[in-house]
Amino acid sequence: MPAAFAVLVGAQLLGEMLRLLLHLPLPGPVIGMFILTIGLLFSYGRWARKREDKPSALENMSTSLIENMGLLFIPAGVGIVTEWTVLRRDWLPILLGLLVSTALGLVVTALIMHRVTQRASR
Amino acid sequence: MHAIKAFWMPLAVTPLLWLATTLFAYLIGKWLQKLCRNSPIANPVLIAIVLVAILLAATGTPYDQYFAGAQFINFLLGPATVALAVPLALNTAHIKSSLHGVGLALISGSITTTLSGVVVVRMLGGDRSIALSMAPKSVTTPIAMAVAEEVGGVPALTAALAIAGGIFAAVIGQVVLRWLRVDDWRAHGLAAGVAGSGVAAAQVAPLSGLAAAFAAVGIGLNGLLTALIVPLLAHLWPAS
C-alpha cells in the first residue's frame, strides 16, 4: 500500500516538476498520469498486470481511488456557495450552456464511436 | 445557548469536524442512492454537496473554514487523477483495437462540448470569464480547475460546473443513448467519460467492465485534449 501510494504521488510530483521546468500548459497530475501510463507500458508485469490473477497493490489502490472519486469532488463542489452571486446574476447562460454542451458532447461522442466501431466489425 | 456555543466553537475550528462531515455526507448520499435502487437521479455527490452546503449555511461557517478541514480529501484528487493511468495502461489492447473510433469520437466530442458551451454562454450574455470557466468543464474536476486557472476562468465556478455537468450526463446518459439506439458499451463508456468525466463514469462503470475501461480512456484522453484546446481557444480569443 505505501509503495503504491508512493508511485502515484511520485508520478504527480514528477508531473508538477516537469510543468514548472518546461512551462507546460498541462496540469501536473495530468502529466503525472501520462508519465505513469508510459512507465507501466514499459514495465508491464511489474506493477500493473495481475499476478497469479491477483490484482497488484497499485491496481487495488487505483481502483479504490477511482471508484470513490465522487467523494473527492465534494470539497471543491461545496465551493459553489462562494460563487452564489455570479450564479444568481448569470444563471441563464450558465444553466443553458451547461445543459446544451453536456448533452451535445455526450451524443456526438457516443454516435461517432458507435458508427465507427460498427462499421469496423462488419 | 451559551453552553451549546462553548461546545461548538472549539469543535468548529478543528479540521476534523469538516473532514468527518464530508465523509458522512458522502456515505448518506451513497445510502440514499442504494435506497433509490441505484437511480442516476439520486446522485451521491450532489446529495452530499447539498447537505454540506445547508450545514455551512445553518451554522454560519465560511467556506474557507470548511475547506481547511476538507482539503485533505481534496488533496487526493491529484493522486486519483494519476491513478487513471492504471486502467489506461491495462486496457491498451481494447483501445488499440478501436483506435479509429476512439480518436474520431473523442476529438469531435471534445470540440463540440467546449465550443458549444462557450457559444451558448456568450449568446445569452454571459461574460468572458464565465465562458472560459465553462470551456474546460467536461473534463475531470482537478484538470478542469487547473485549466480554468490557466486561461482566466474562475476555478471554483468550473469545479461546480464540472460536477453539475457530470451529474447531468450521468442522469440523462443511458436514457438518451438508448433512445438513439446506441447499445455498444464502448460508446456508452467513452461518451460518459468525455461528456461527464468521473461523475458520469461512476454511473456506468459498475454496469460493464468494458464501459469502465472506455470511460477511463475518455476521461484521460479528454483531459489531455482539453488541456491543449482550451488554452489555444483563449489565446485565439484575446481579452478585449
mmCIF file of N, CA and C in Angstrom, chain B residues 153-220:
data_model
loop_
_atom_site.group_PDB
_atom_site.id
_atom_site.type_symbol
_atom_site.label_atom_id
_atom_site.label_comp_id
_atom_site.label_asym_id
_atom_site.label_seq_id
_atom_site.Cartn_x
_atom_site.Cartn_y
_atom_site.Cartn_z
ATOM 1 N N GLY B 153 -10.374 31.763 -16.244
ATOM 2 C CA GLY B 153 -11.733 31.485 -15.777
ATOM 3 C C GLY B 153 -11.740 31.508 -14.253
ATOM 4 N N VAL B 154 -12.861 31.096 -13.657
ATOM 5 C CA VAL B 154 -12.956 31.047 -12.200
ATOM 6 C C VAL B 154 -12.927 29.578 -11.772
ATOM 7 N N PRO B 155 -11.820 29.099 -11.159
ATOM 8 C CA PRO B 155 -11.712 27.677 -10.842
ATOM 9 C C PRO B 155 -12.875 27.125 -10.013
ATOM 10 N N ALA B 156 -13.346 27.890 -9.024
ATOM 11 C CA ALA B 156 -14.444 27.378 -8.191
ATOM 12 C C ALA B 156 -15.721 27.194 -9.005
ATOM 13 N N LEU B 157 -15.967 28.147 -9.932
ATOM 14 C CA LEU B 157 -17.144 28.024 -10.799
ATOM 15 C C LEU B 157 -16.994 26.814 -11.718
ATOM 16 N N THR B 158 -15.779 26.637 -12.272
ATOM 17 C CA THR B 158 -15.524 25.487 -13.127
ATOM 18 C C THR B 158 -15.743 24.181 -12.382
ATOM 19 N N ALA B 159 -15.279 24.120 -11.123
ATOM 20 C CA ALA B 159 -15.466 22.903 -10.332
ATOM 21 C C ALA B 159 -16.952 22.600 -10.183
ATOM 22 N N ALA B 160 -17.729 23.635 -9.868
ATOM 23 C CA ALA B 160 -19.170 23.448 -9.705
ATOM 24 C C ALA B 160 -19.803 22.990 -11.011
ATOM 25 N N LEU B 161 -19.377 23.611 -12.132
ATOM 26 C CA LEU B 161 -19.929 23.245 -13.439
ATOM 27 C C LEU B 161 -19.535 21.827 -13.827
ATOM 28 N N ALA B 162 -18.277 21.461 -13.530
ATOM 29 C CA ALA B 162 -17.802 20.122 -13.886
ATOM 30 C C ALA B 162 -18.633 19.068 -13.162
ATOM 31 N N ILE B 163 -18.900 19.323 -11.885
ATOM 32 C CA ILE B 163 -19.649 18.346 -11.109
ATOM 33 C C ILE B 163 -21.118 18.329 -11.544
ATOM 34 N N ALA B 164 -21.698 19.521 -11.737
ATOM 35 C CA ALA B 164 -23.092 19.595 -12.191
ATOM 36 C C ALA B 164 -23.247 18.952 -13.566
ATOM 37 N N GLY B 165 -22.291 19.221 -14.475
ATOM 38 C CA GLY B 165 -22.336 18.627 -15.814
ATOM 39 C C GLY B 165 -22.209 17.119 -15.747
ATOM 40 N N GLY B 166 -21.330 16.646 -14.861
ATOM 41 C CA GLY B 166 -21.153 15.210 -14.693
ATOM 42 C C GLY B 166 -22.428 14.550 -14.196
ATOM 43 N N ILE B 167 -23.080 15.218 -13.243
ATOM 44 C CA ILE B 167 -24.336 14.680 -12.710
ATOM 45 C C ILE B 167 -25.398 14.641 -13.818
ATOM 46 N N PHE B 168 -25.468 15.726 -14.601
ATOM 47 C CA PHE B 168 -26.447 15.779 -15.690
ATOM 48 C C PHE B 168 -26.184 14.665 -16.706
ATOM 49 N N ALA B 169 -24.896 14.484 -17.086
ATOM 50 C CA ALA B 169 -24.551 13.420 -18.039
ATOM 51 C C ALA B 169 -24.894 12.043 -17.470
ATOM 52 N N ALA B 170 -24.674 11.866 -16.150
ATOM 53 C CA ALA B 170 -24.988 10.584 -15.523
ATOM 54 C C ALA B 170 -26.497 10.319 -15.543
ATOM 55 N N VAL B 171 -27.277 11.395 -15.311
ATOM 56 C CA VAL B 171 -28.734 11.243 -15.237
ATOM 57 C C VAL B 171 -29.328 10.938 -16.617
ATOM 58 N N ILE B 172 -28.902 11.696 -17.662
ATOM 59 C CA ILE B 172 -29.541 11.516 -18.974
ATOM 60 C C ILE B 172 -28.855 10.455 -19.827
ATOM 61 N N GLY B 173 -27.559 10.161 -19.547
ATOM 62 C CA GLY B 173 -26.750 9.314 -20.429
ATOM 63 C C GLY B 173 -27.428 8.084 -20.996
ATOM 64 N N GLN B 174 -27.770 7.139 -20.104
ATOM 65 C CA GLN B 174 -28.270 5.869 -20.615
ATOM 66 C C GLN B 174 -29.603 6.012 -21.339
ATOM 67 N N VAL B 175 -30.480 6.875 -20.823
ATOM 68 C CA VAL B 175 -31.798 7.054 -21.442
ATOM 69 C C VAL B 175 -31.652 7.615 -22.858
ATOM 70 N N VAL B 176 -30.875 8.704 -22.980
ATOM 71 C CA VAL B 176 -30.726 9.357 -24.281
ATOM 72 C C VAL B 176 -30.040 8.437 -25.282
ATOM 73 N N LEU B 177 -28.971 7.767 -24.844
ATOM 74 C CA LEU B 177 -28.220 6.932 -25.772
ATOM 75 C C LEU B 177 -29.032 5.712 -26.202
ATOM 76 N N ARG B 178 -29.832 5.171 -25.302
ATOM 77 C CA ARG B 178 -30.661 4.031 -25.690
ATOM 78 C C ARG B 178 -31.729 4.477 -26.688
ATOM 79 N N TRP B 179 -32.223 5.695 -26.472
ATOM 80 C CA TRP B 179 -33.226 6.258 -27.377
ATOM 81 C C TRP B 179 -32.626 6.462 -28.771
ATOM 82 N N LEU B 180 -31.312 6.772 -28.823
ATOM 83 C CA LEU B 180 -30.624 6.937 -30.110
ATOM 84 C C LEU B 180 -30.130 5.594 -30.647
ATOM 85 N N ARG B 181 -30.533 4.510 -29.995
ATOM 86 C CA ARG B 181 -30.172 3.138 -30.368
ATOM 87 C C ARG B 181 -28.672 2.880 -30.339
ATOM 88 N N VAL B 182 -27.996 3.480 -29.380
ATOM 89 C CA VAL B 182 -26.590 3.151 -29.147
ATOM 90 C C VAL B 182 -26.568 2.077 -28.063
ATOM 91 N N ASP B 183 -26.202 0.838 -28.443
ATOM 92 C CA ASP B 183 -26.242 -0.241 -27.456
ATOM 93 C C ASP B 183 -24.853 -0.810 -27.177
ATOM 94 N N ASP B 184 -23.824 -0.094 -27.639
ATOM 95 C CA ASP B 184 -22.455 -0.547 -27.503
ATOM 96 C C ASP B 184 -21.871 0.016 -26.200
ATOM 97 N N TRP B 185 -21.379 -0.877 -25.312
ATOM 98 C CA TRP B 185 -20.840 -0.396 -24.027
ATOM 99 C C TRP B 185 -19.609 0.480 -24.212
ATOM 100 N N ARG B 186 -18.862 0.227 -25.297
ATOM 101 C CA ARG B 186 -17.686 1.058 -25.541
ATOM 102 C C ARG B 186 -18.106 2.502 -25.778
ATOM 103 N N ALA B 187 -19.209 2.678 -26.576
ATOM 104 C CA ALA B 187 -19.700 4.026 -26.859
ATOM 105 C C ALA B 187 -20.293 4.673 -25.610
ATOM 106 N N HIS B 188 -21.038 3.886 -24.819
ATOM 107 C CA HIS B 188 -21.619 4.411 -23.574
ATOM 108 C C HIS B 188 -20.516 4.902 -22.635
ATOM 109 N N GLY B 189 -19.475 4.060 -22.472
ATOM 110 C CA GLY B 189 -18.389 4.397 -21.563
ATOM 111 C C GLY B 189 -17.620 5.615 -22.021
ATOM 112 N N LEU B 190 -17.243 5.611 -23.296
ATOM 113 C CA LEU B 190 -16.446 6.723 -23.828
ATOM 114 C C LEU B 190 -17.218 8.039 -23.717
ATOM 115 N N ALA B 191 -18.505 8.013 -24.085
ATOM 116 C CA ALA B 191 -19.318 9.235 -24.038
ATOM 117 C C ALA B 191 -19.463 9.737 -22.606
ATOM 118 N N ALA B 192 -19.644 8.821 -21.654
ATOM 119 C CA ALA B 192 -19.747 9.230 -20.253
ATOM 120 C C ALA B 192 -18.446 9.881 -19.798
ATOM 121 N N GLY B 193 -17.323 9.302 -20.203
ATOM 122 C CA GLY B 193 -16.026 9.851 -19.809
ATOM 123 C C GLY B 193 -15.766 11.213 -20.426
ATOM 124 N N VAL B 194 -16.134 11.353 -21.721
ATOM 125 C CA VAL B 194 -15.851 12.611 -22.425
ATOM 126 C C VAL B 194 -16.793 13.726 -21.965
ATOM 127 N N ALA B 195 -18.087 13.434 -21.824
ATOM 128 C CA ALA B 195 -19.055 14.497 -21.516
ATOM 129 C C ALA B 195 -19.220 14.713 -20.015
ATOM 130 N N GLY B 196 -19.026 13.675 -19.213
ATOM 131 C CA GLY B 196 -19.346 13.820 -17.792
ATOM 132 C C GLY B 196 -18.238 13.421 -16.838
ATOM 133 N N SER B 197 -17.070 13.111 -17.352
ATOM 134 C CA SER B 197 -15.881 12.718 -16.573
ATOM 135 C C SER B 197 -16.204 11.735 -15.448
ATOM 136 N N GLY B 198 -15.542 11.883 -14.311
ATOM 137 C CA GLY B 198 -15.612 10.878 -13.252
ATOM 138 C C GLY B 198 -17.003 10.629 -12.708
ATOM 139 N N VAL B 199 -17.802 11.684 -12.602
ATOM 140 C CA VAL B 199 -19.127 11.538 -12.006
ATOM 141 C C VAL B 199 -20.014 10.644 -12.883
ATOM 142 N N ALA B 200 -19.984 10.889 -14.208
ATOM 143 C CA ALA B 200 -20.786 10.075 -15.114
ATOM 144 C C ALA B 200 -20.185 8.682 -15.269
ATOM 145 N N ALA B 201 -18.850 8.608 -15.243
ATOM 146 C CA ALA B 201 -18.191 7.304 -15.361
ATOM 147 C C ALA B 201 -18.567 6.411 -14.179
ATOM 148 N N ALA B 202 -18.673 7.025 -12.989
ATOM 149 C CA ALA B 202 -19.038 6.261 -11.794
ATOM 150 C C ALA B 202 -20.423 5.634 -11.950
ATOM 151 N N GLN B 203 -21.270 6.242 -12.795
ATOM 152 C CA GLN B 203 -22.603 5.702 -13.030
ATOM 153 C C GLN B 203 -22.577 4.477 -13.945
ATOM 154 N N VAL B 204 -21.771 4.521 -15.036
ATOM 155 C CA VAL B 204 -21.769 3.393 -15.980
ATOM 156 C C VAL B 204 -20.764 2.304 -15.605
ATOM 157 N N ALA B 205 -19.692 2.673 -14.890
ATOM 158 C CA ALA B 205 -18.612 1.711 -14.631
ATOM 159 C C ALA B 205 -19.086 0.400 -13.988
ATOM 160 N N PRO B 206 -19.982 0.459 -12.971
ATOM 161 C CA PRO B 206 -20.390 -0.810 -12.359
ATOM 162 C C PRO B 206 -21.230 -1.692 -13.285
ATOM 163 N N LEU B 207 -21.775 -1.136 -14.377
ATOM 164 C CA LEU B 207 -22.671 -1.893 -15.248
ATOM 165 C C LEU B 207 -21.915 -2.787 -16.220
ATOM 166 N N SER B 208 -20.680 -2.391 -16.588
ATOM 167 C CA SER B 208 -19.923 -3.180 -17.544
ATOM 168 C C SER B 208 -18.443 -2.843 -17.456
ATOM 169 N N GLY B 209 -17.593 -3.859 -17.435
ATOM 170 C CA GLY B 209 -16.156 -3.642 -17.366
ATOM 171 C C GLY B 209 -15.637 -2.896 -18.581
ATOM 172 N N LEU B 210 -16.245 -3.217 -19.736
ATOM 173 C CA LEU B 210 -15.832 -2.565 -20.979
ATOM 174 C C LEU B 210 -16.160 -1.076 -20.925
ATOM 175 N N ALA B 211 -17.346 -0.754 -20.400
ATOM 176 C CA ALA B 211 -17.732 0.649 -20.253
ATOM 177 C C ALA B 211 -16.769 1.371 -19.323
ATOM 178 N N ALA B 212 -16.375 0.700 -18.232
ATOM 179 C CA ALA B 212 -15.447 1.317 -17.279
ATOM 180 C C ALA B 212 -14.117 1.632 -17.948
ATOM 181 N N ALA B 213 -13.621 0.672 -18.753
ATOM 182 C CA ALA B 213 -12.335 0.879 -19.421
ATOM 183 C C ALA B 213 -12.399 2.060 -20.385
ATOM 184 N N PHE B 214 -13.474 2.101 -21.172
ATOM 185 C CA PHE B 214 -13.570 3.193 -22.157
ATOM 186 C C PHE B 214 -13.880 4.524 -21.495
ATOM 187 N N ALA B 215 -14.566 4.494 -20.344
ATOM 188 C CA ALA B 215 -14.781 5.740 -19.610
ATOM 189 C C ALA B 215 -13.446 6.283 -19.110
ATOM 190 N N ALA B 216 -12.579 5.373 -18.616
ATOM 191 C CA ALA B 216 -11.248 5.802 -18.158
ATOM 192 C C ALA B 216 -10.455 6.403 -19.310
ATOM 193 N N VAL B 217 -10.571 5.760 -20.476
ATOM 194 C CA VAL B 217 -9.895 6.287 -21.665
ATOM 195 C C VAL B 217 -10.434 7.672 -22.007
ATOM 196 N N GLY B 218 -11.760 7.804 -21.974
ATOM 197 C CA GLY B 218 -12.395 9.090 -22.285
ATOM 198 C C GLY B 218 -11.955 10.187 -21.331
ATOM 199 N N ILE B 219 -11.934 9.876 -20.020
ATOM 200 C CA ILE B 219 -11.525 10.877 -19.024
ATOM 201 C C ILE B 219 -10.072 11.288 -19.249
ATOM 202 N N GLY B 220 -9.211 10.283 -19.422
ATOM 203 C CA GLY B 220 -7.784 10.551 -19.546
ATOM 204 C C GLY B 220 -7.447 11.338 -20.795
#
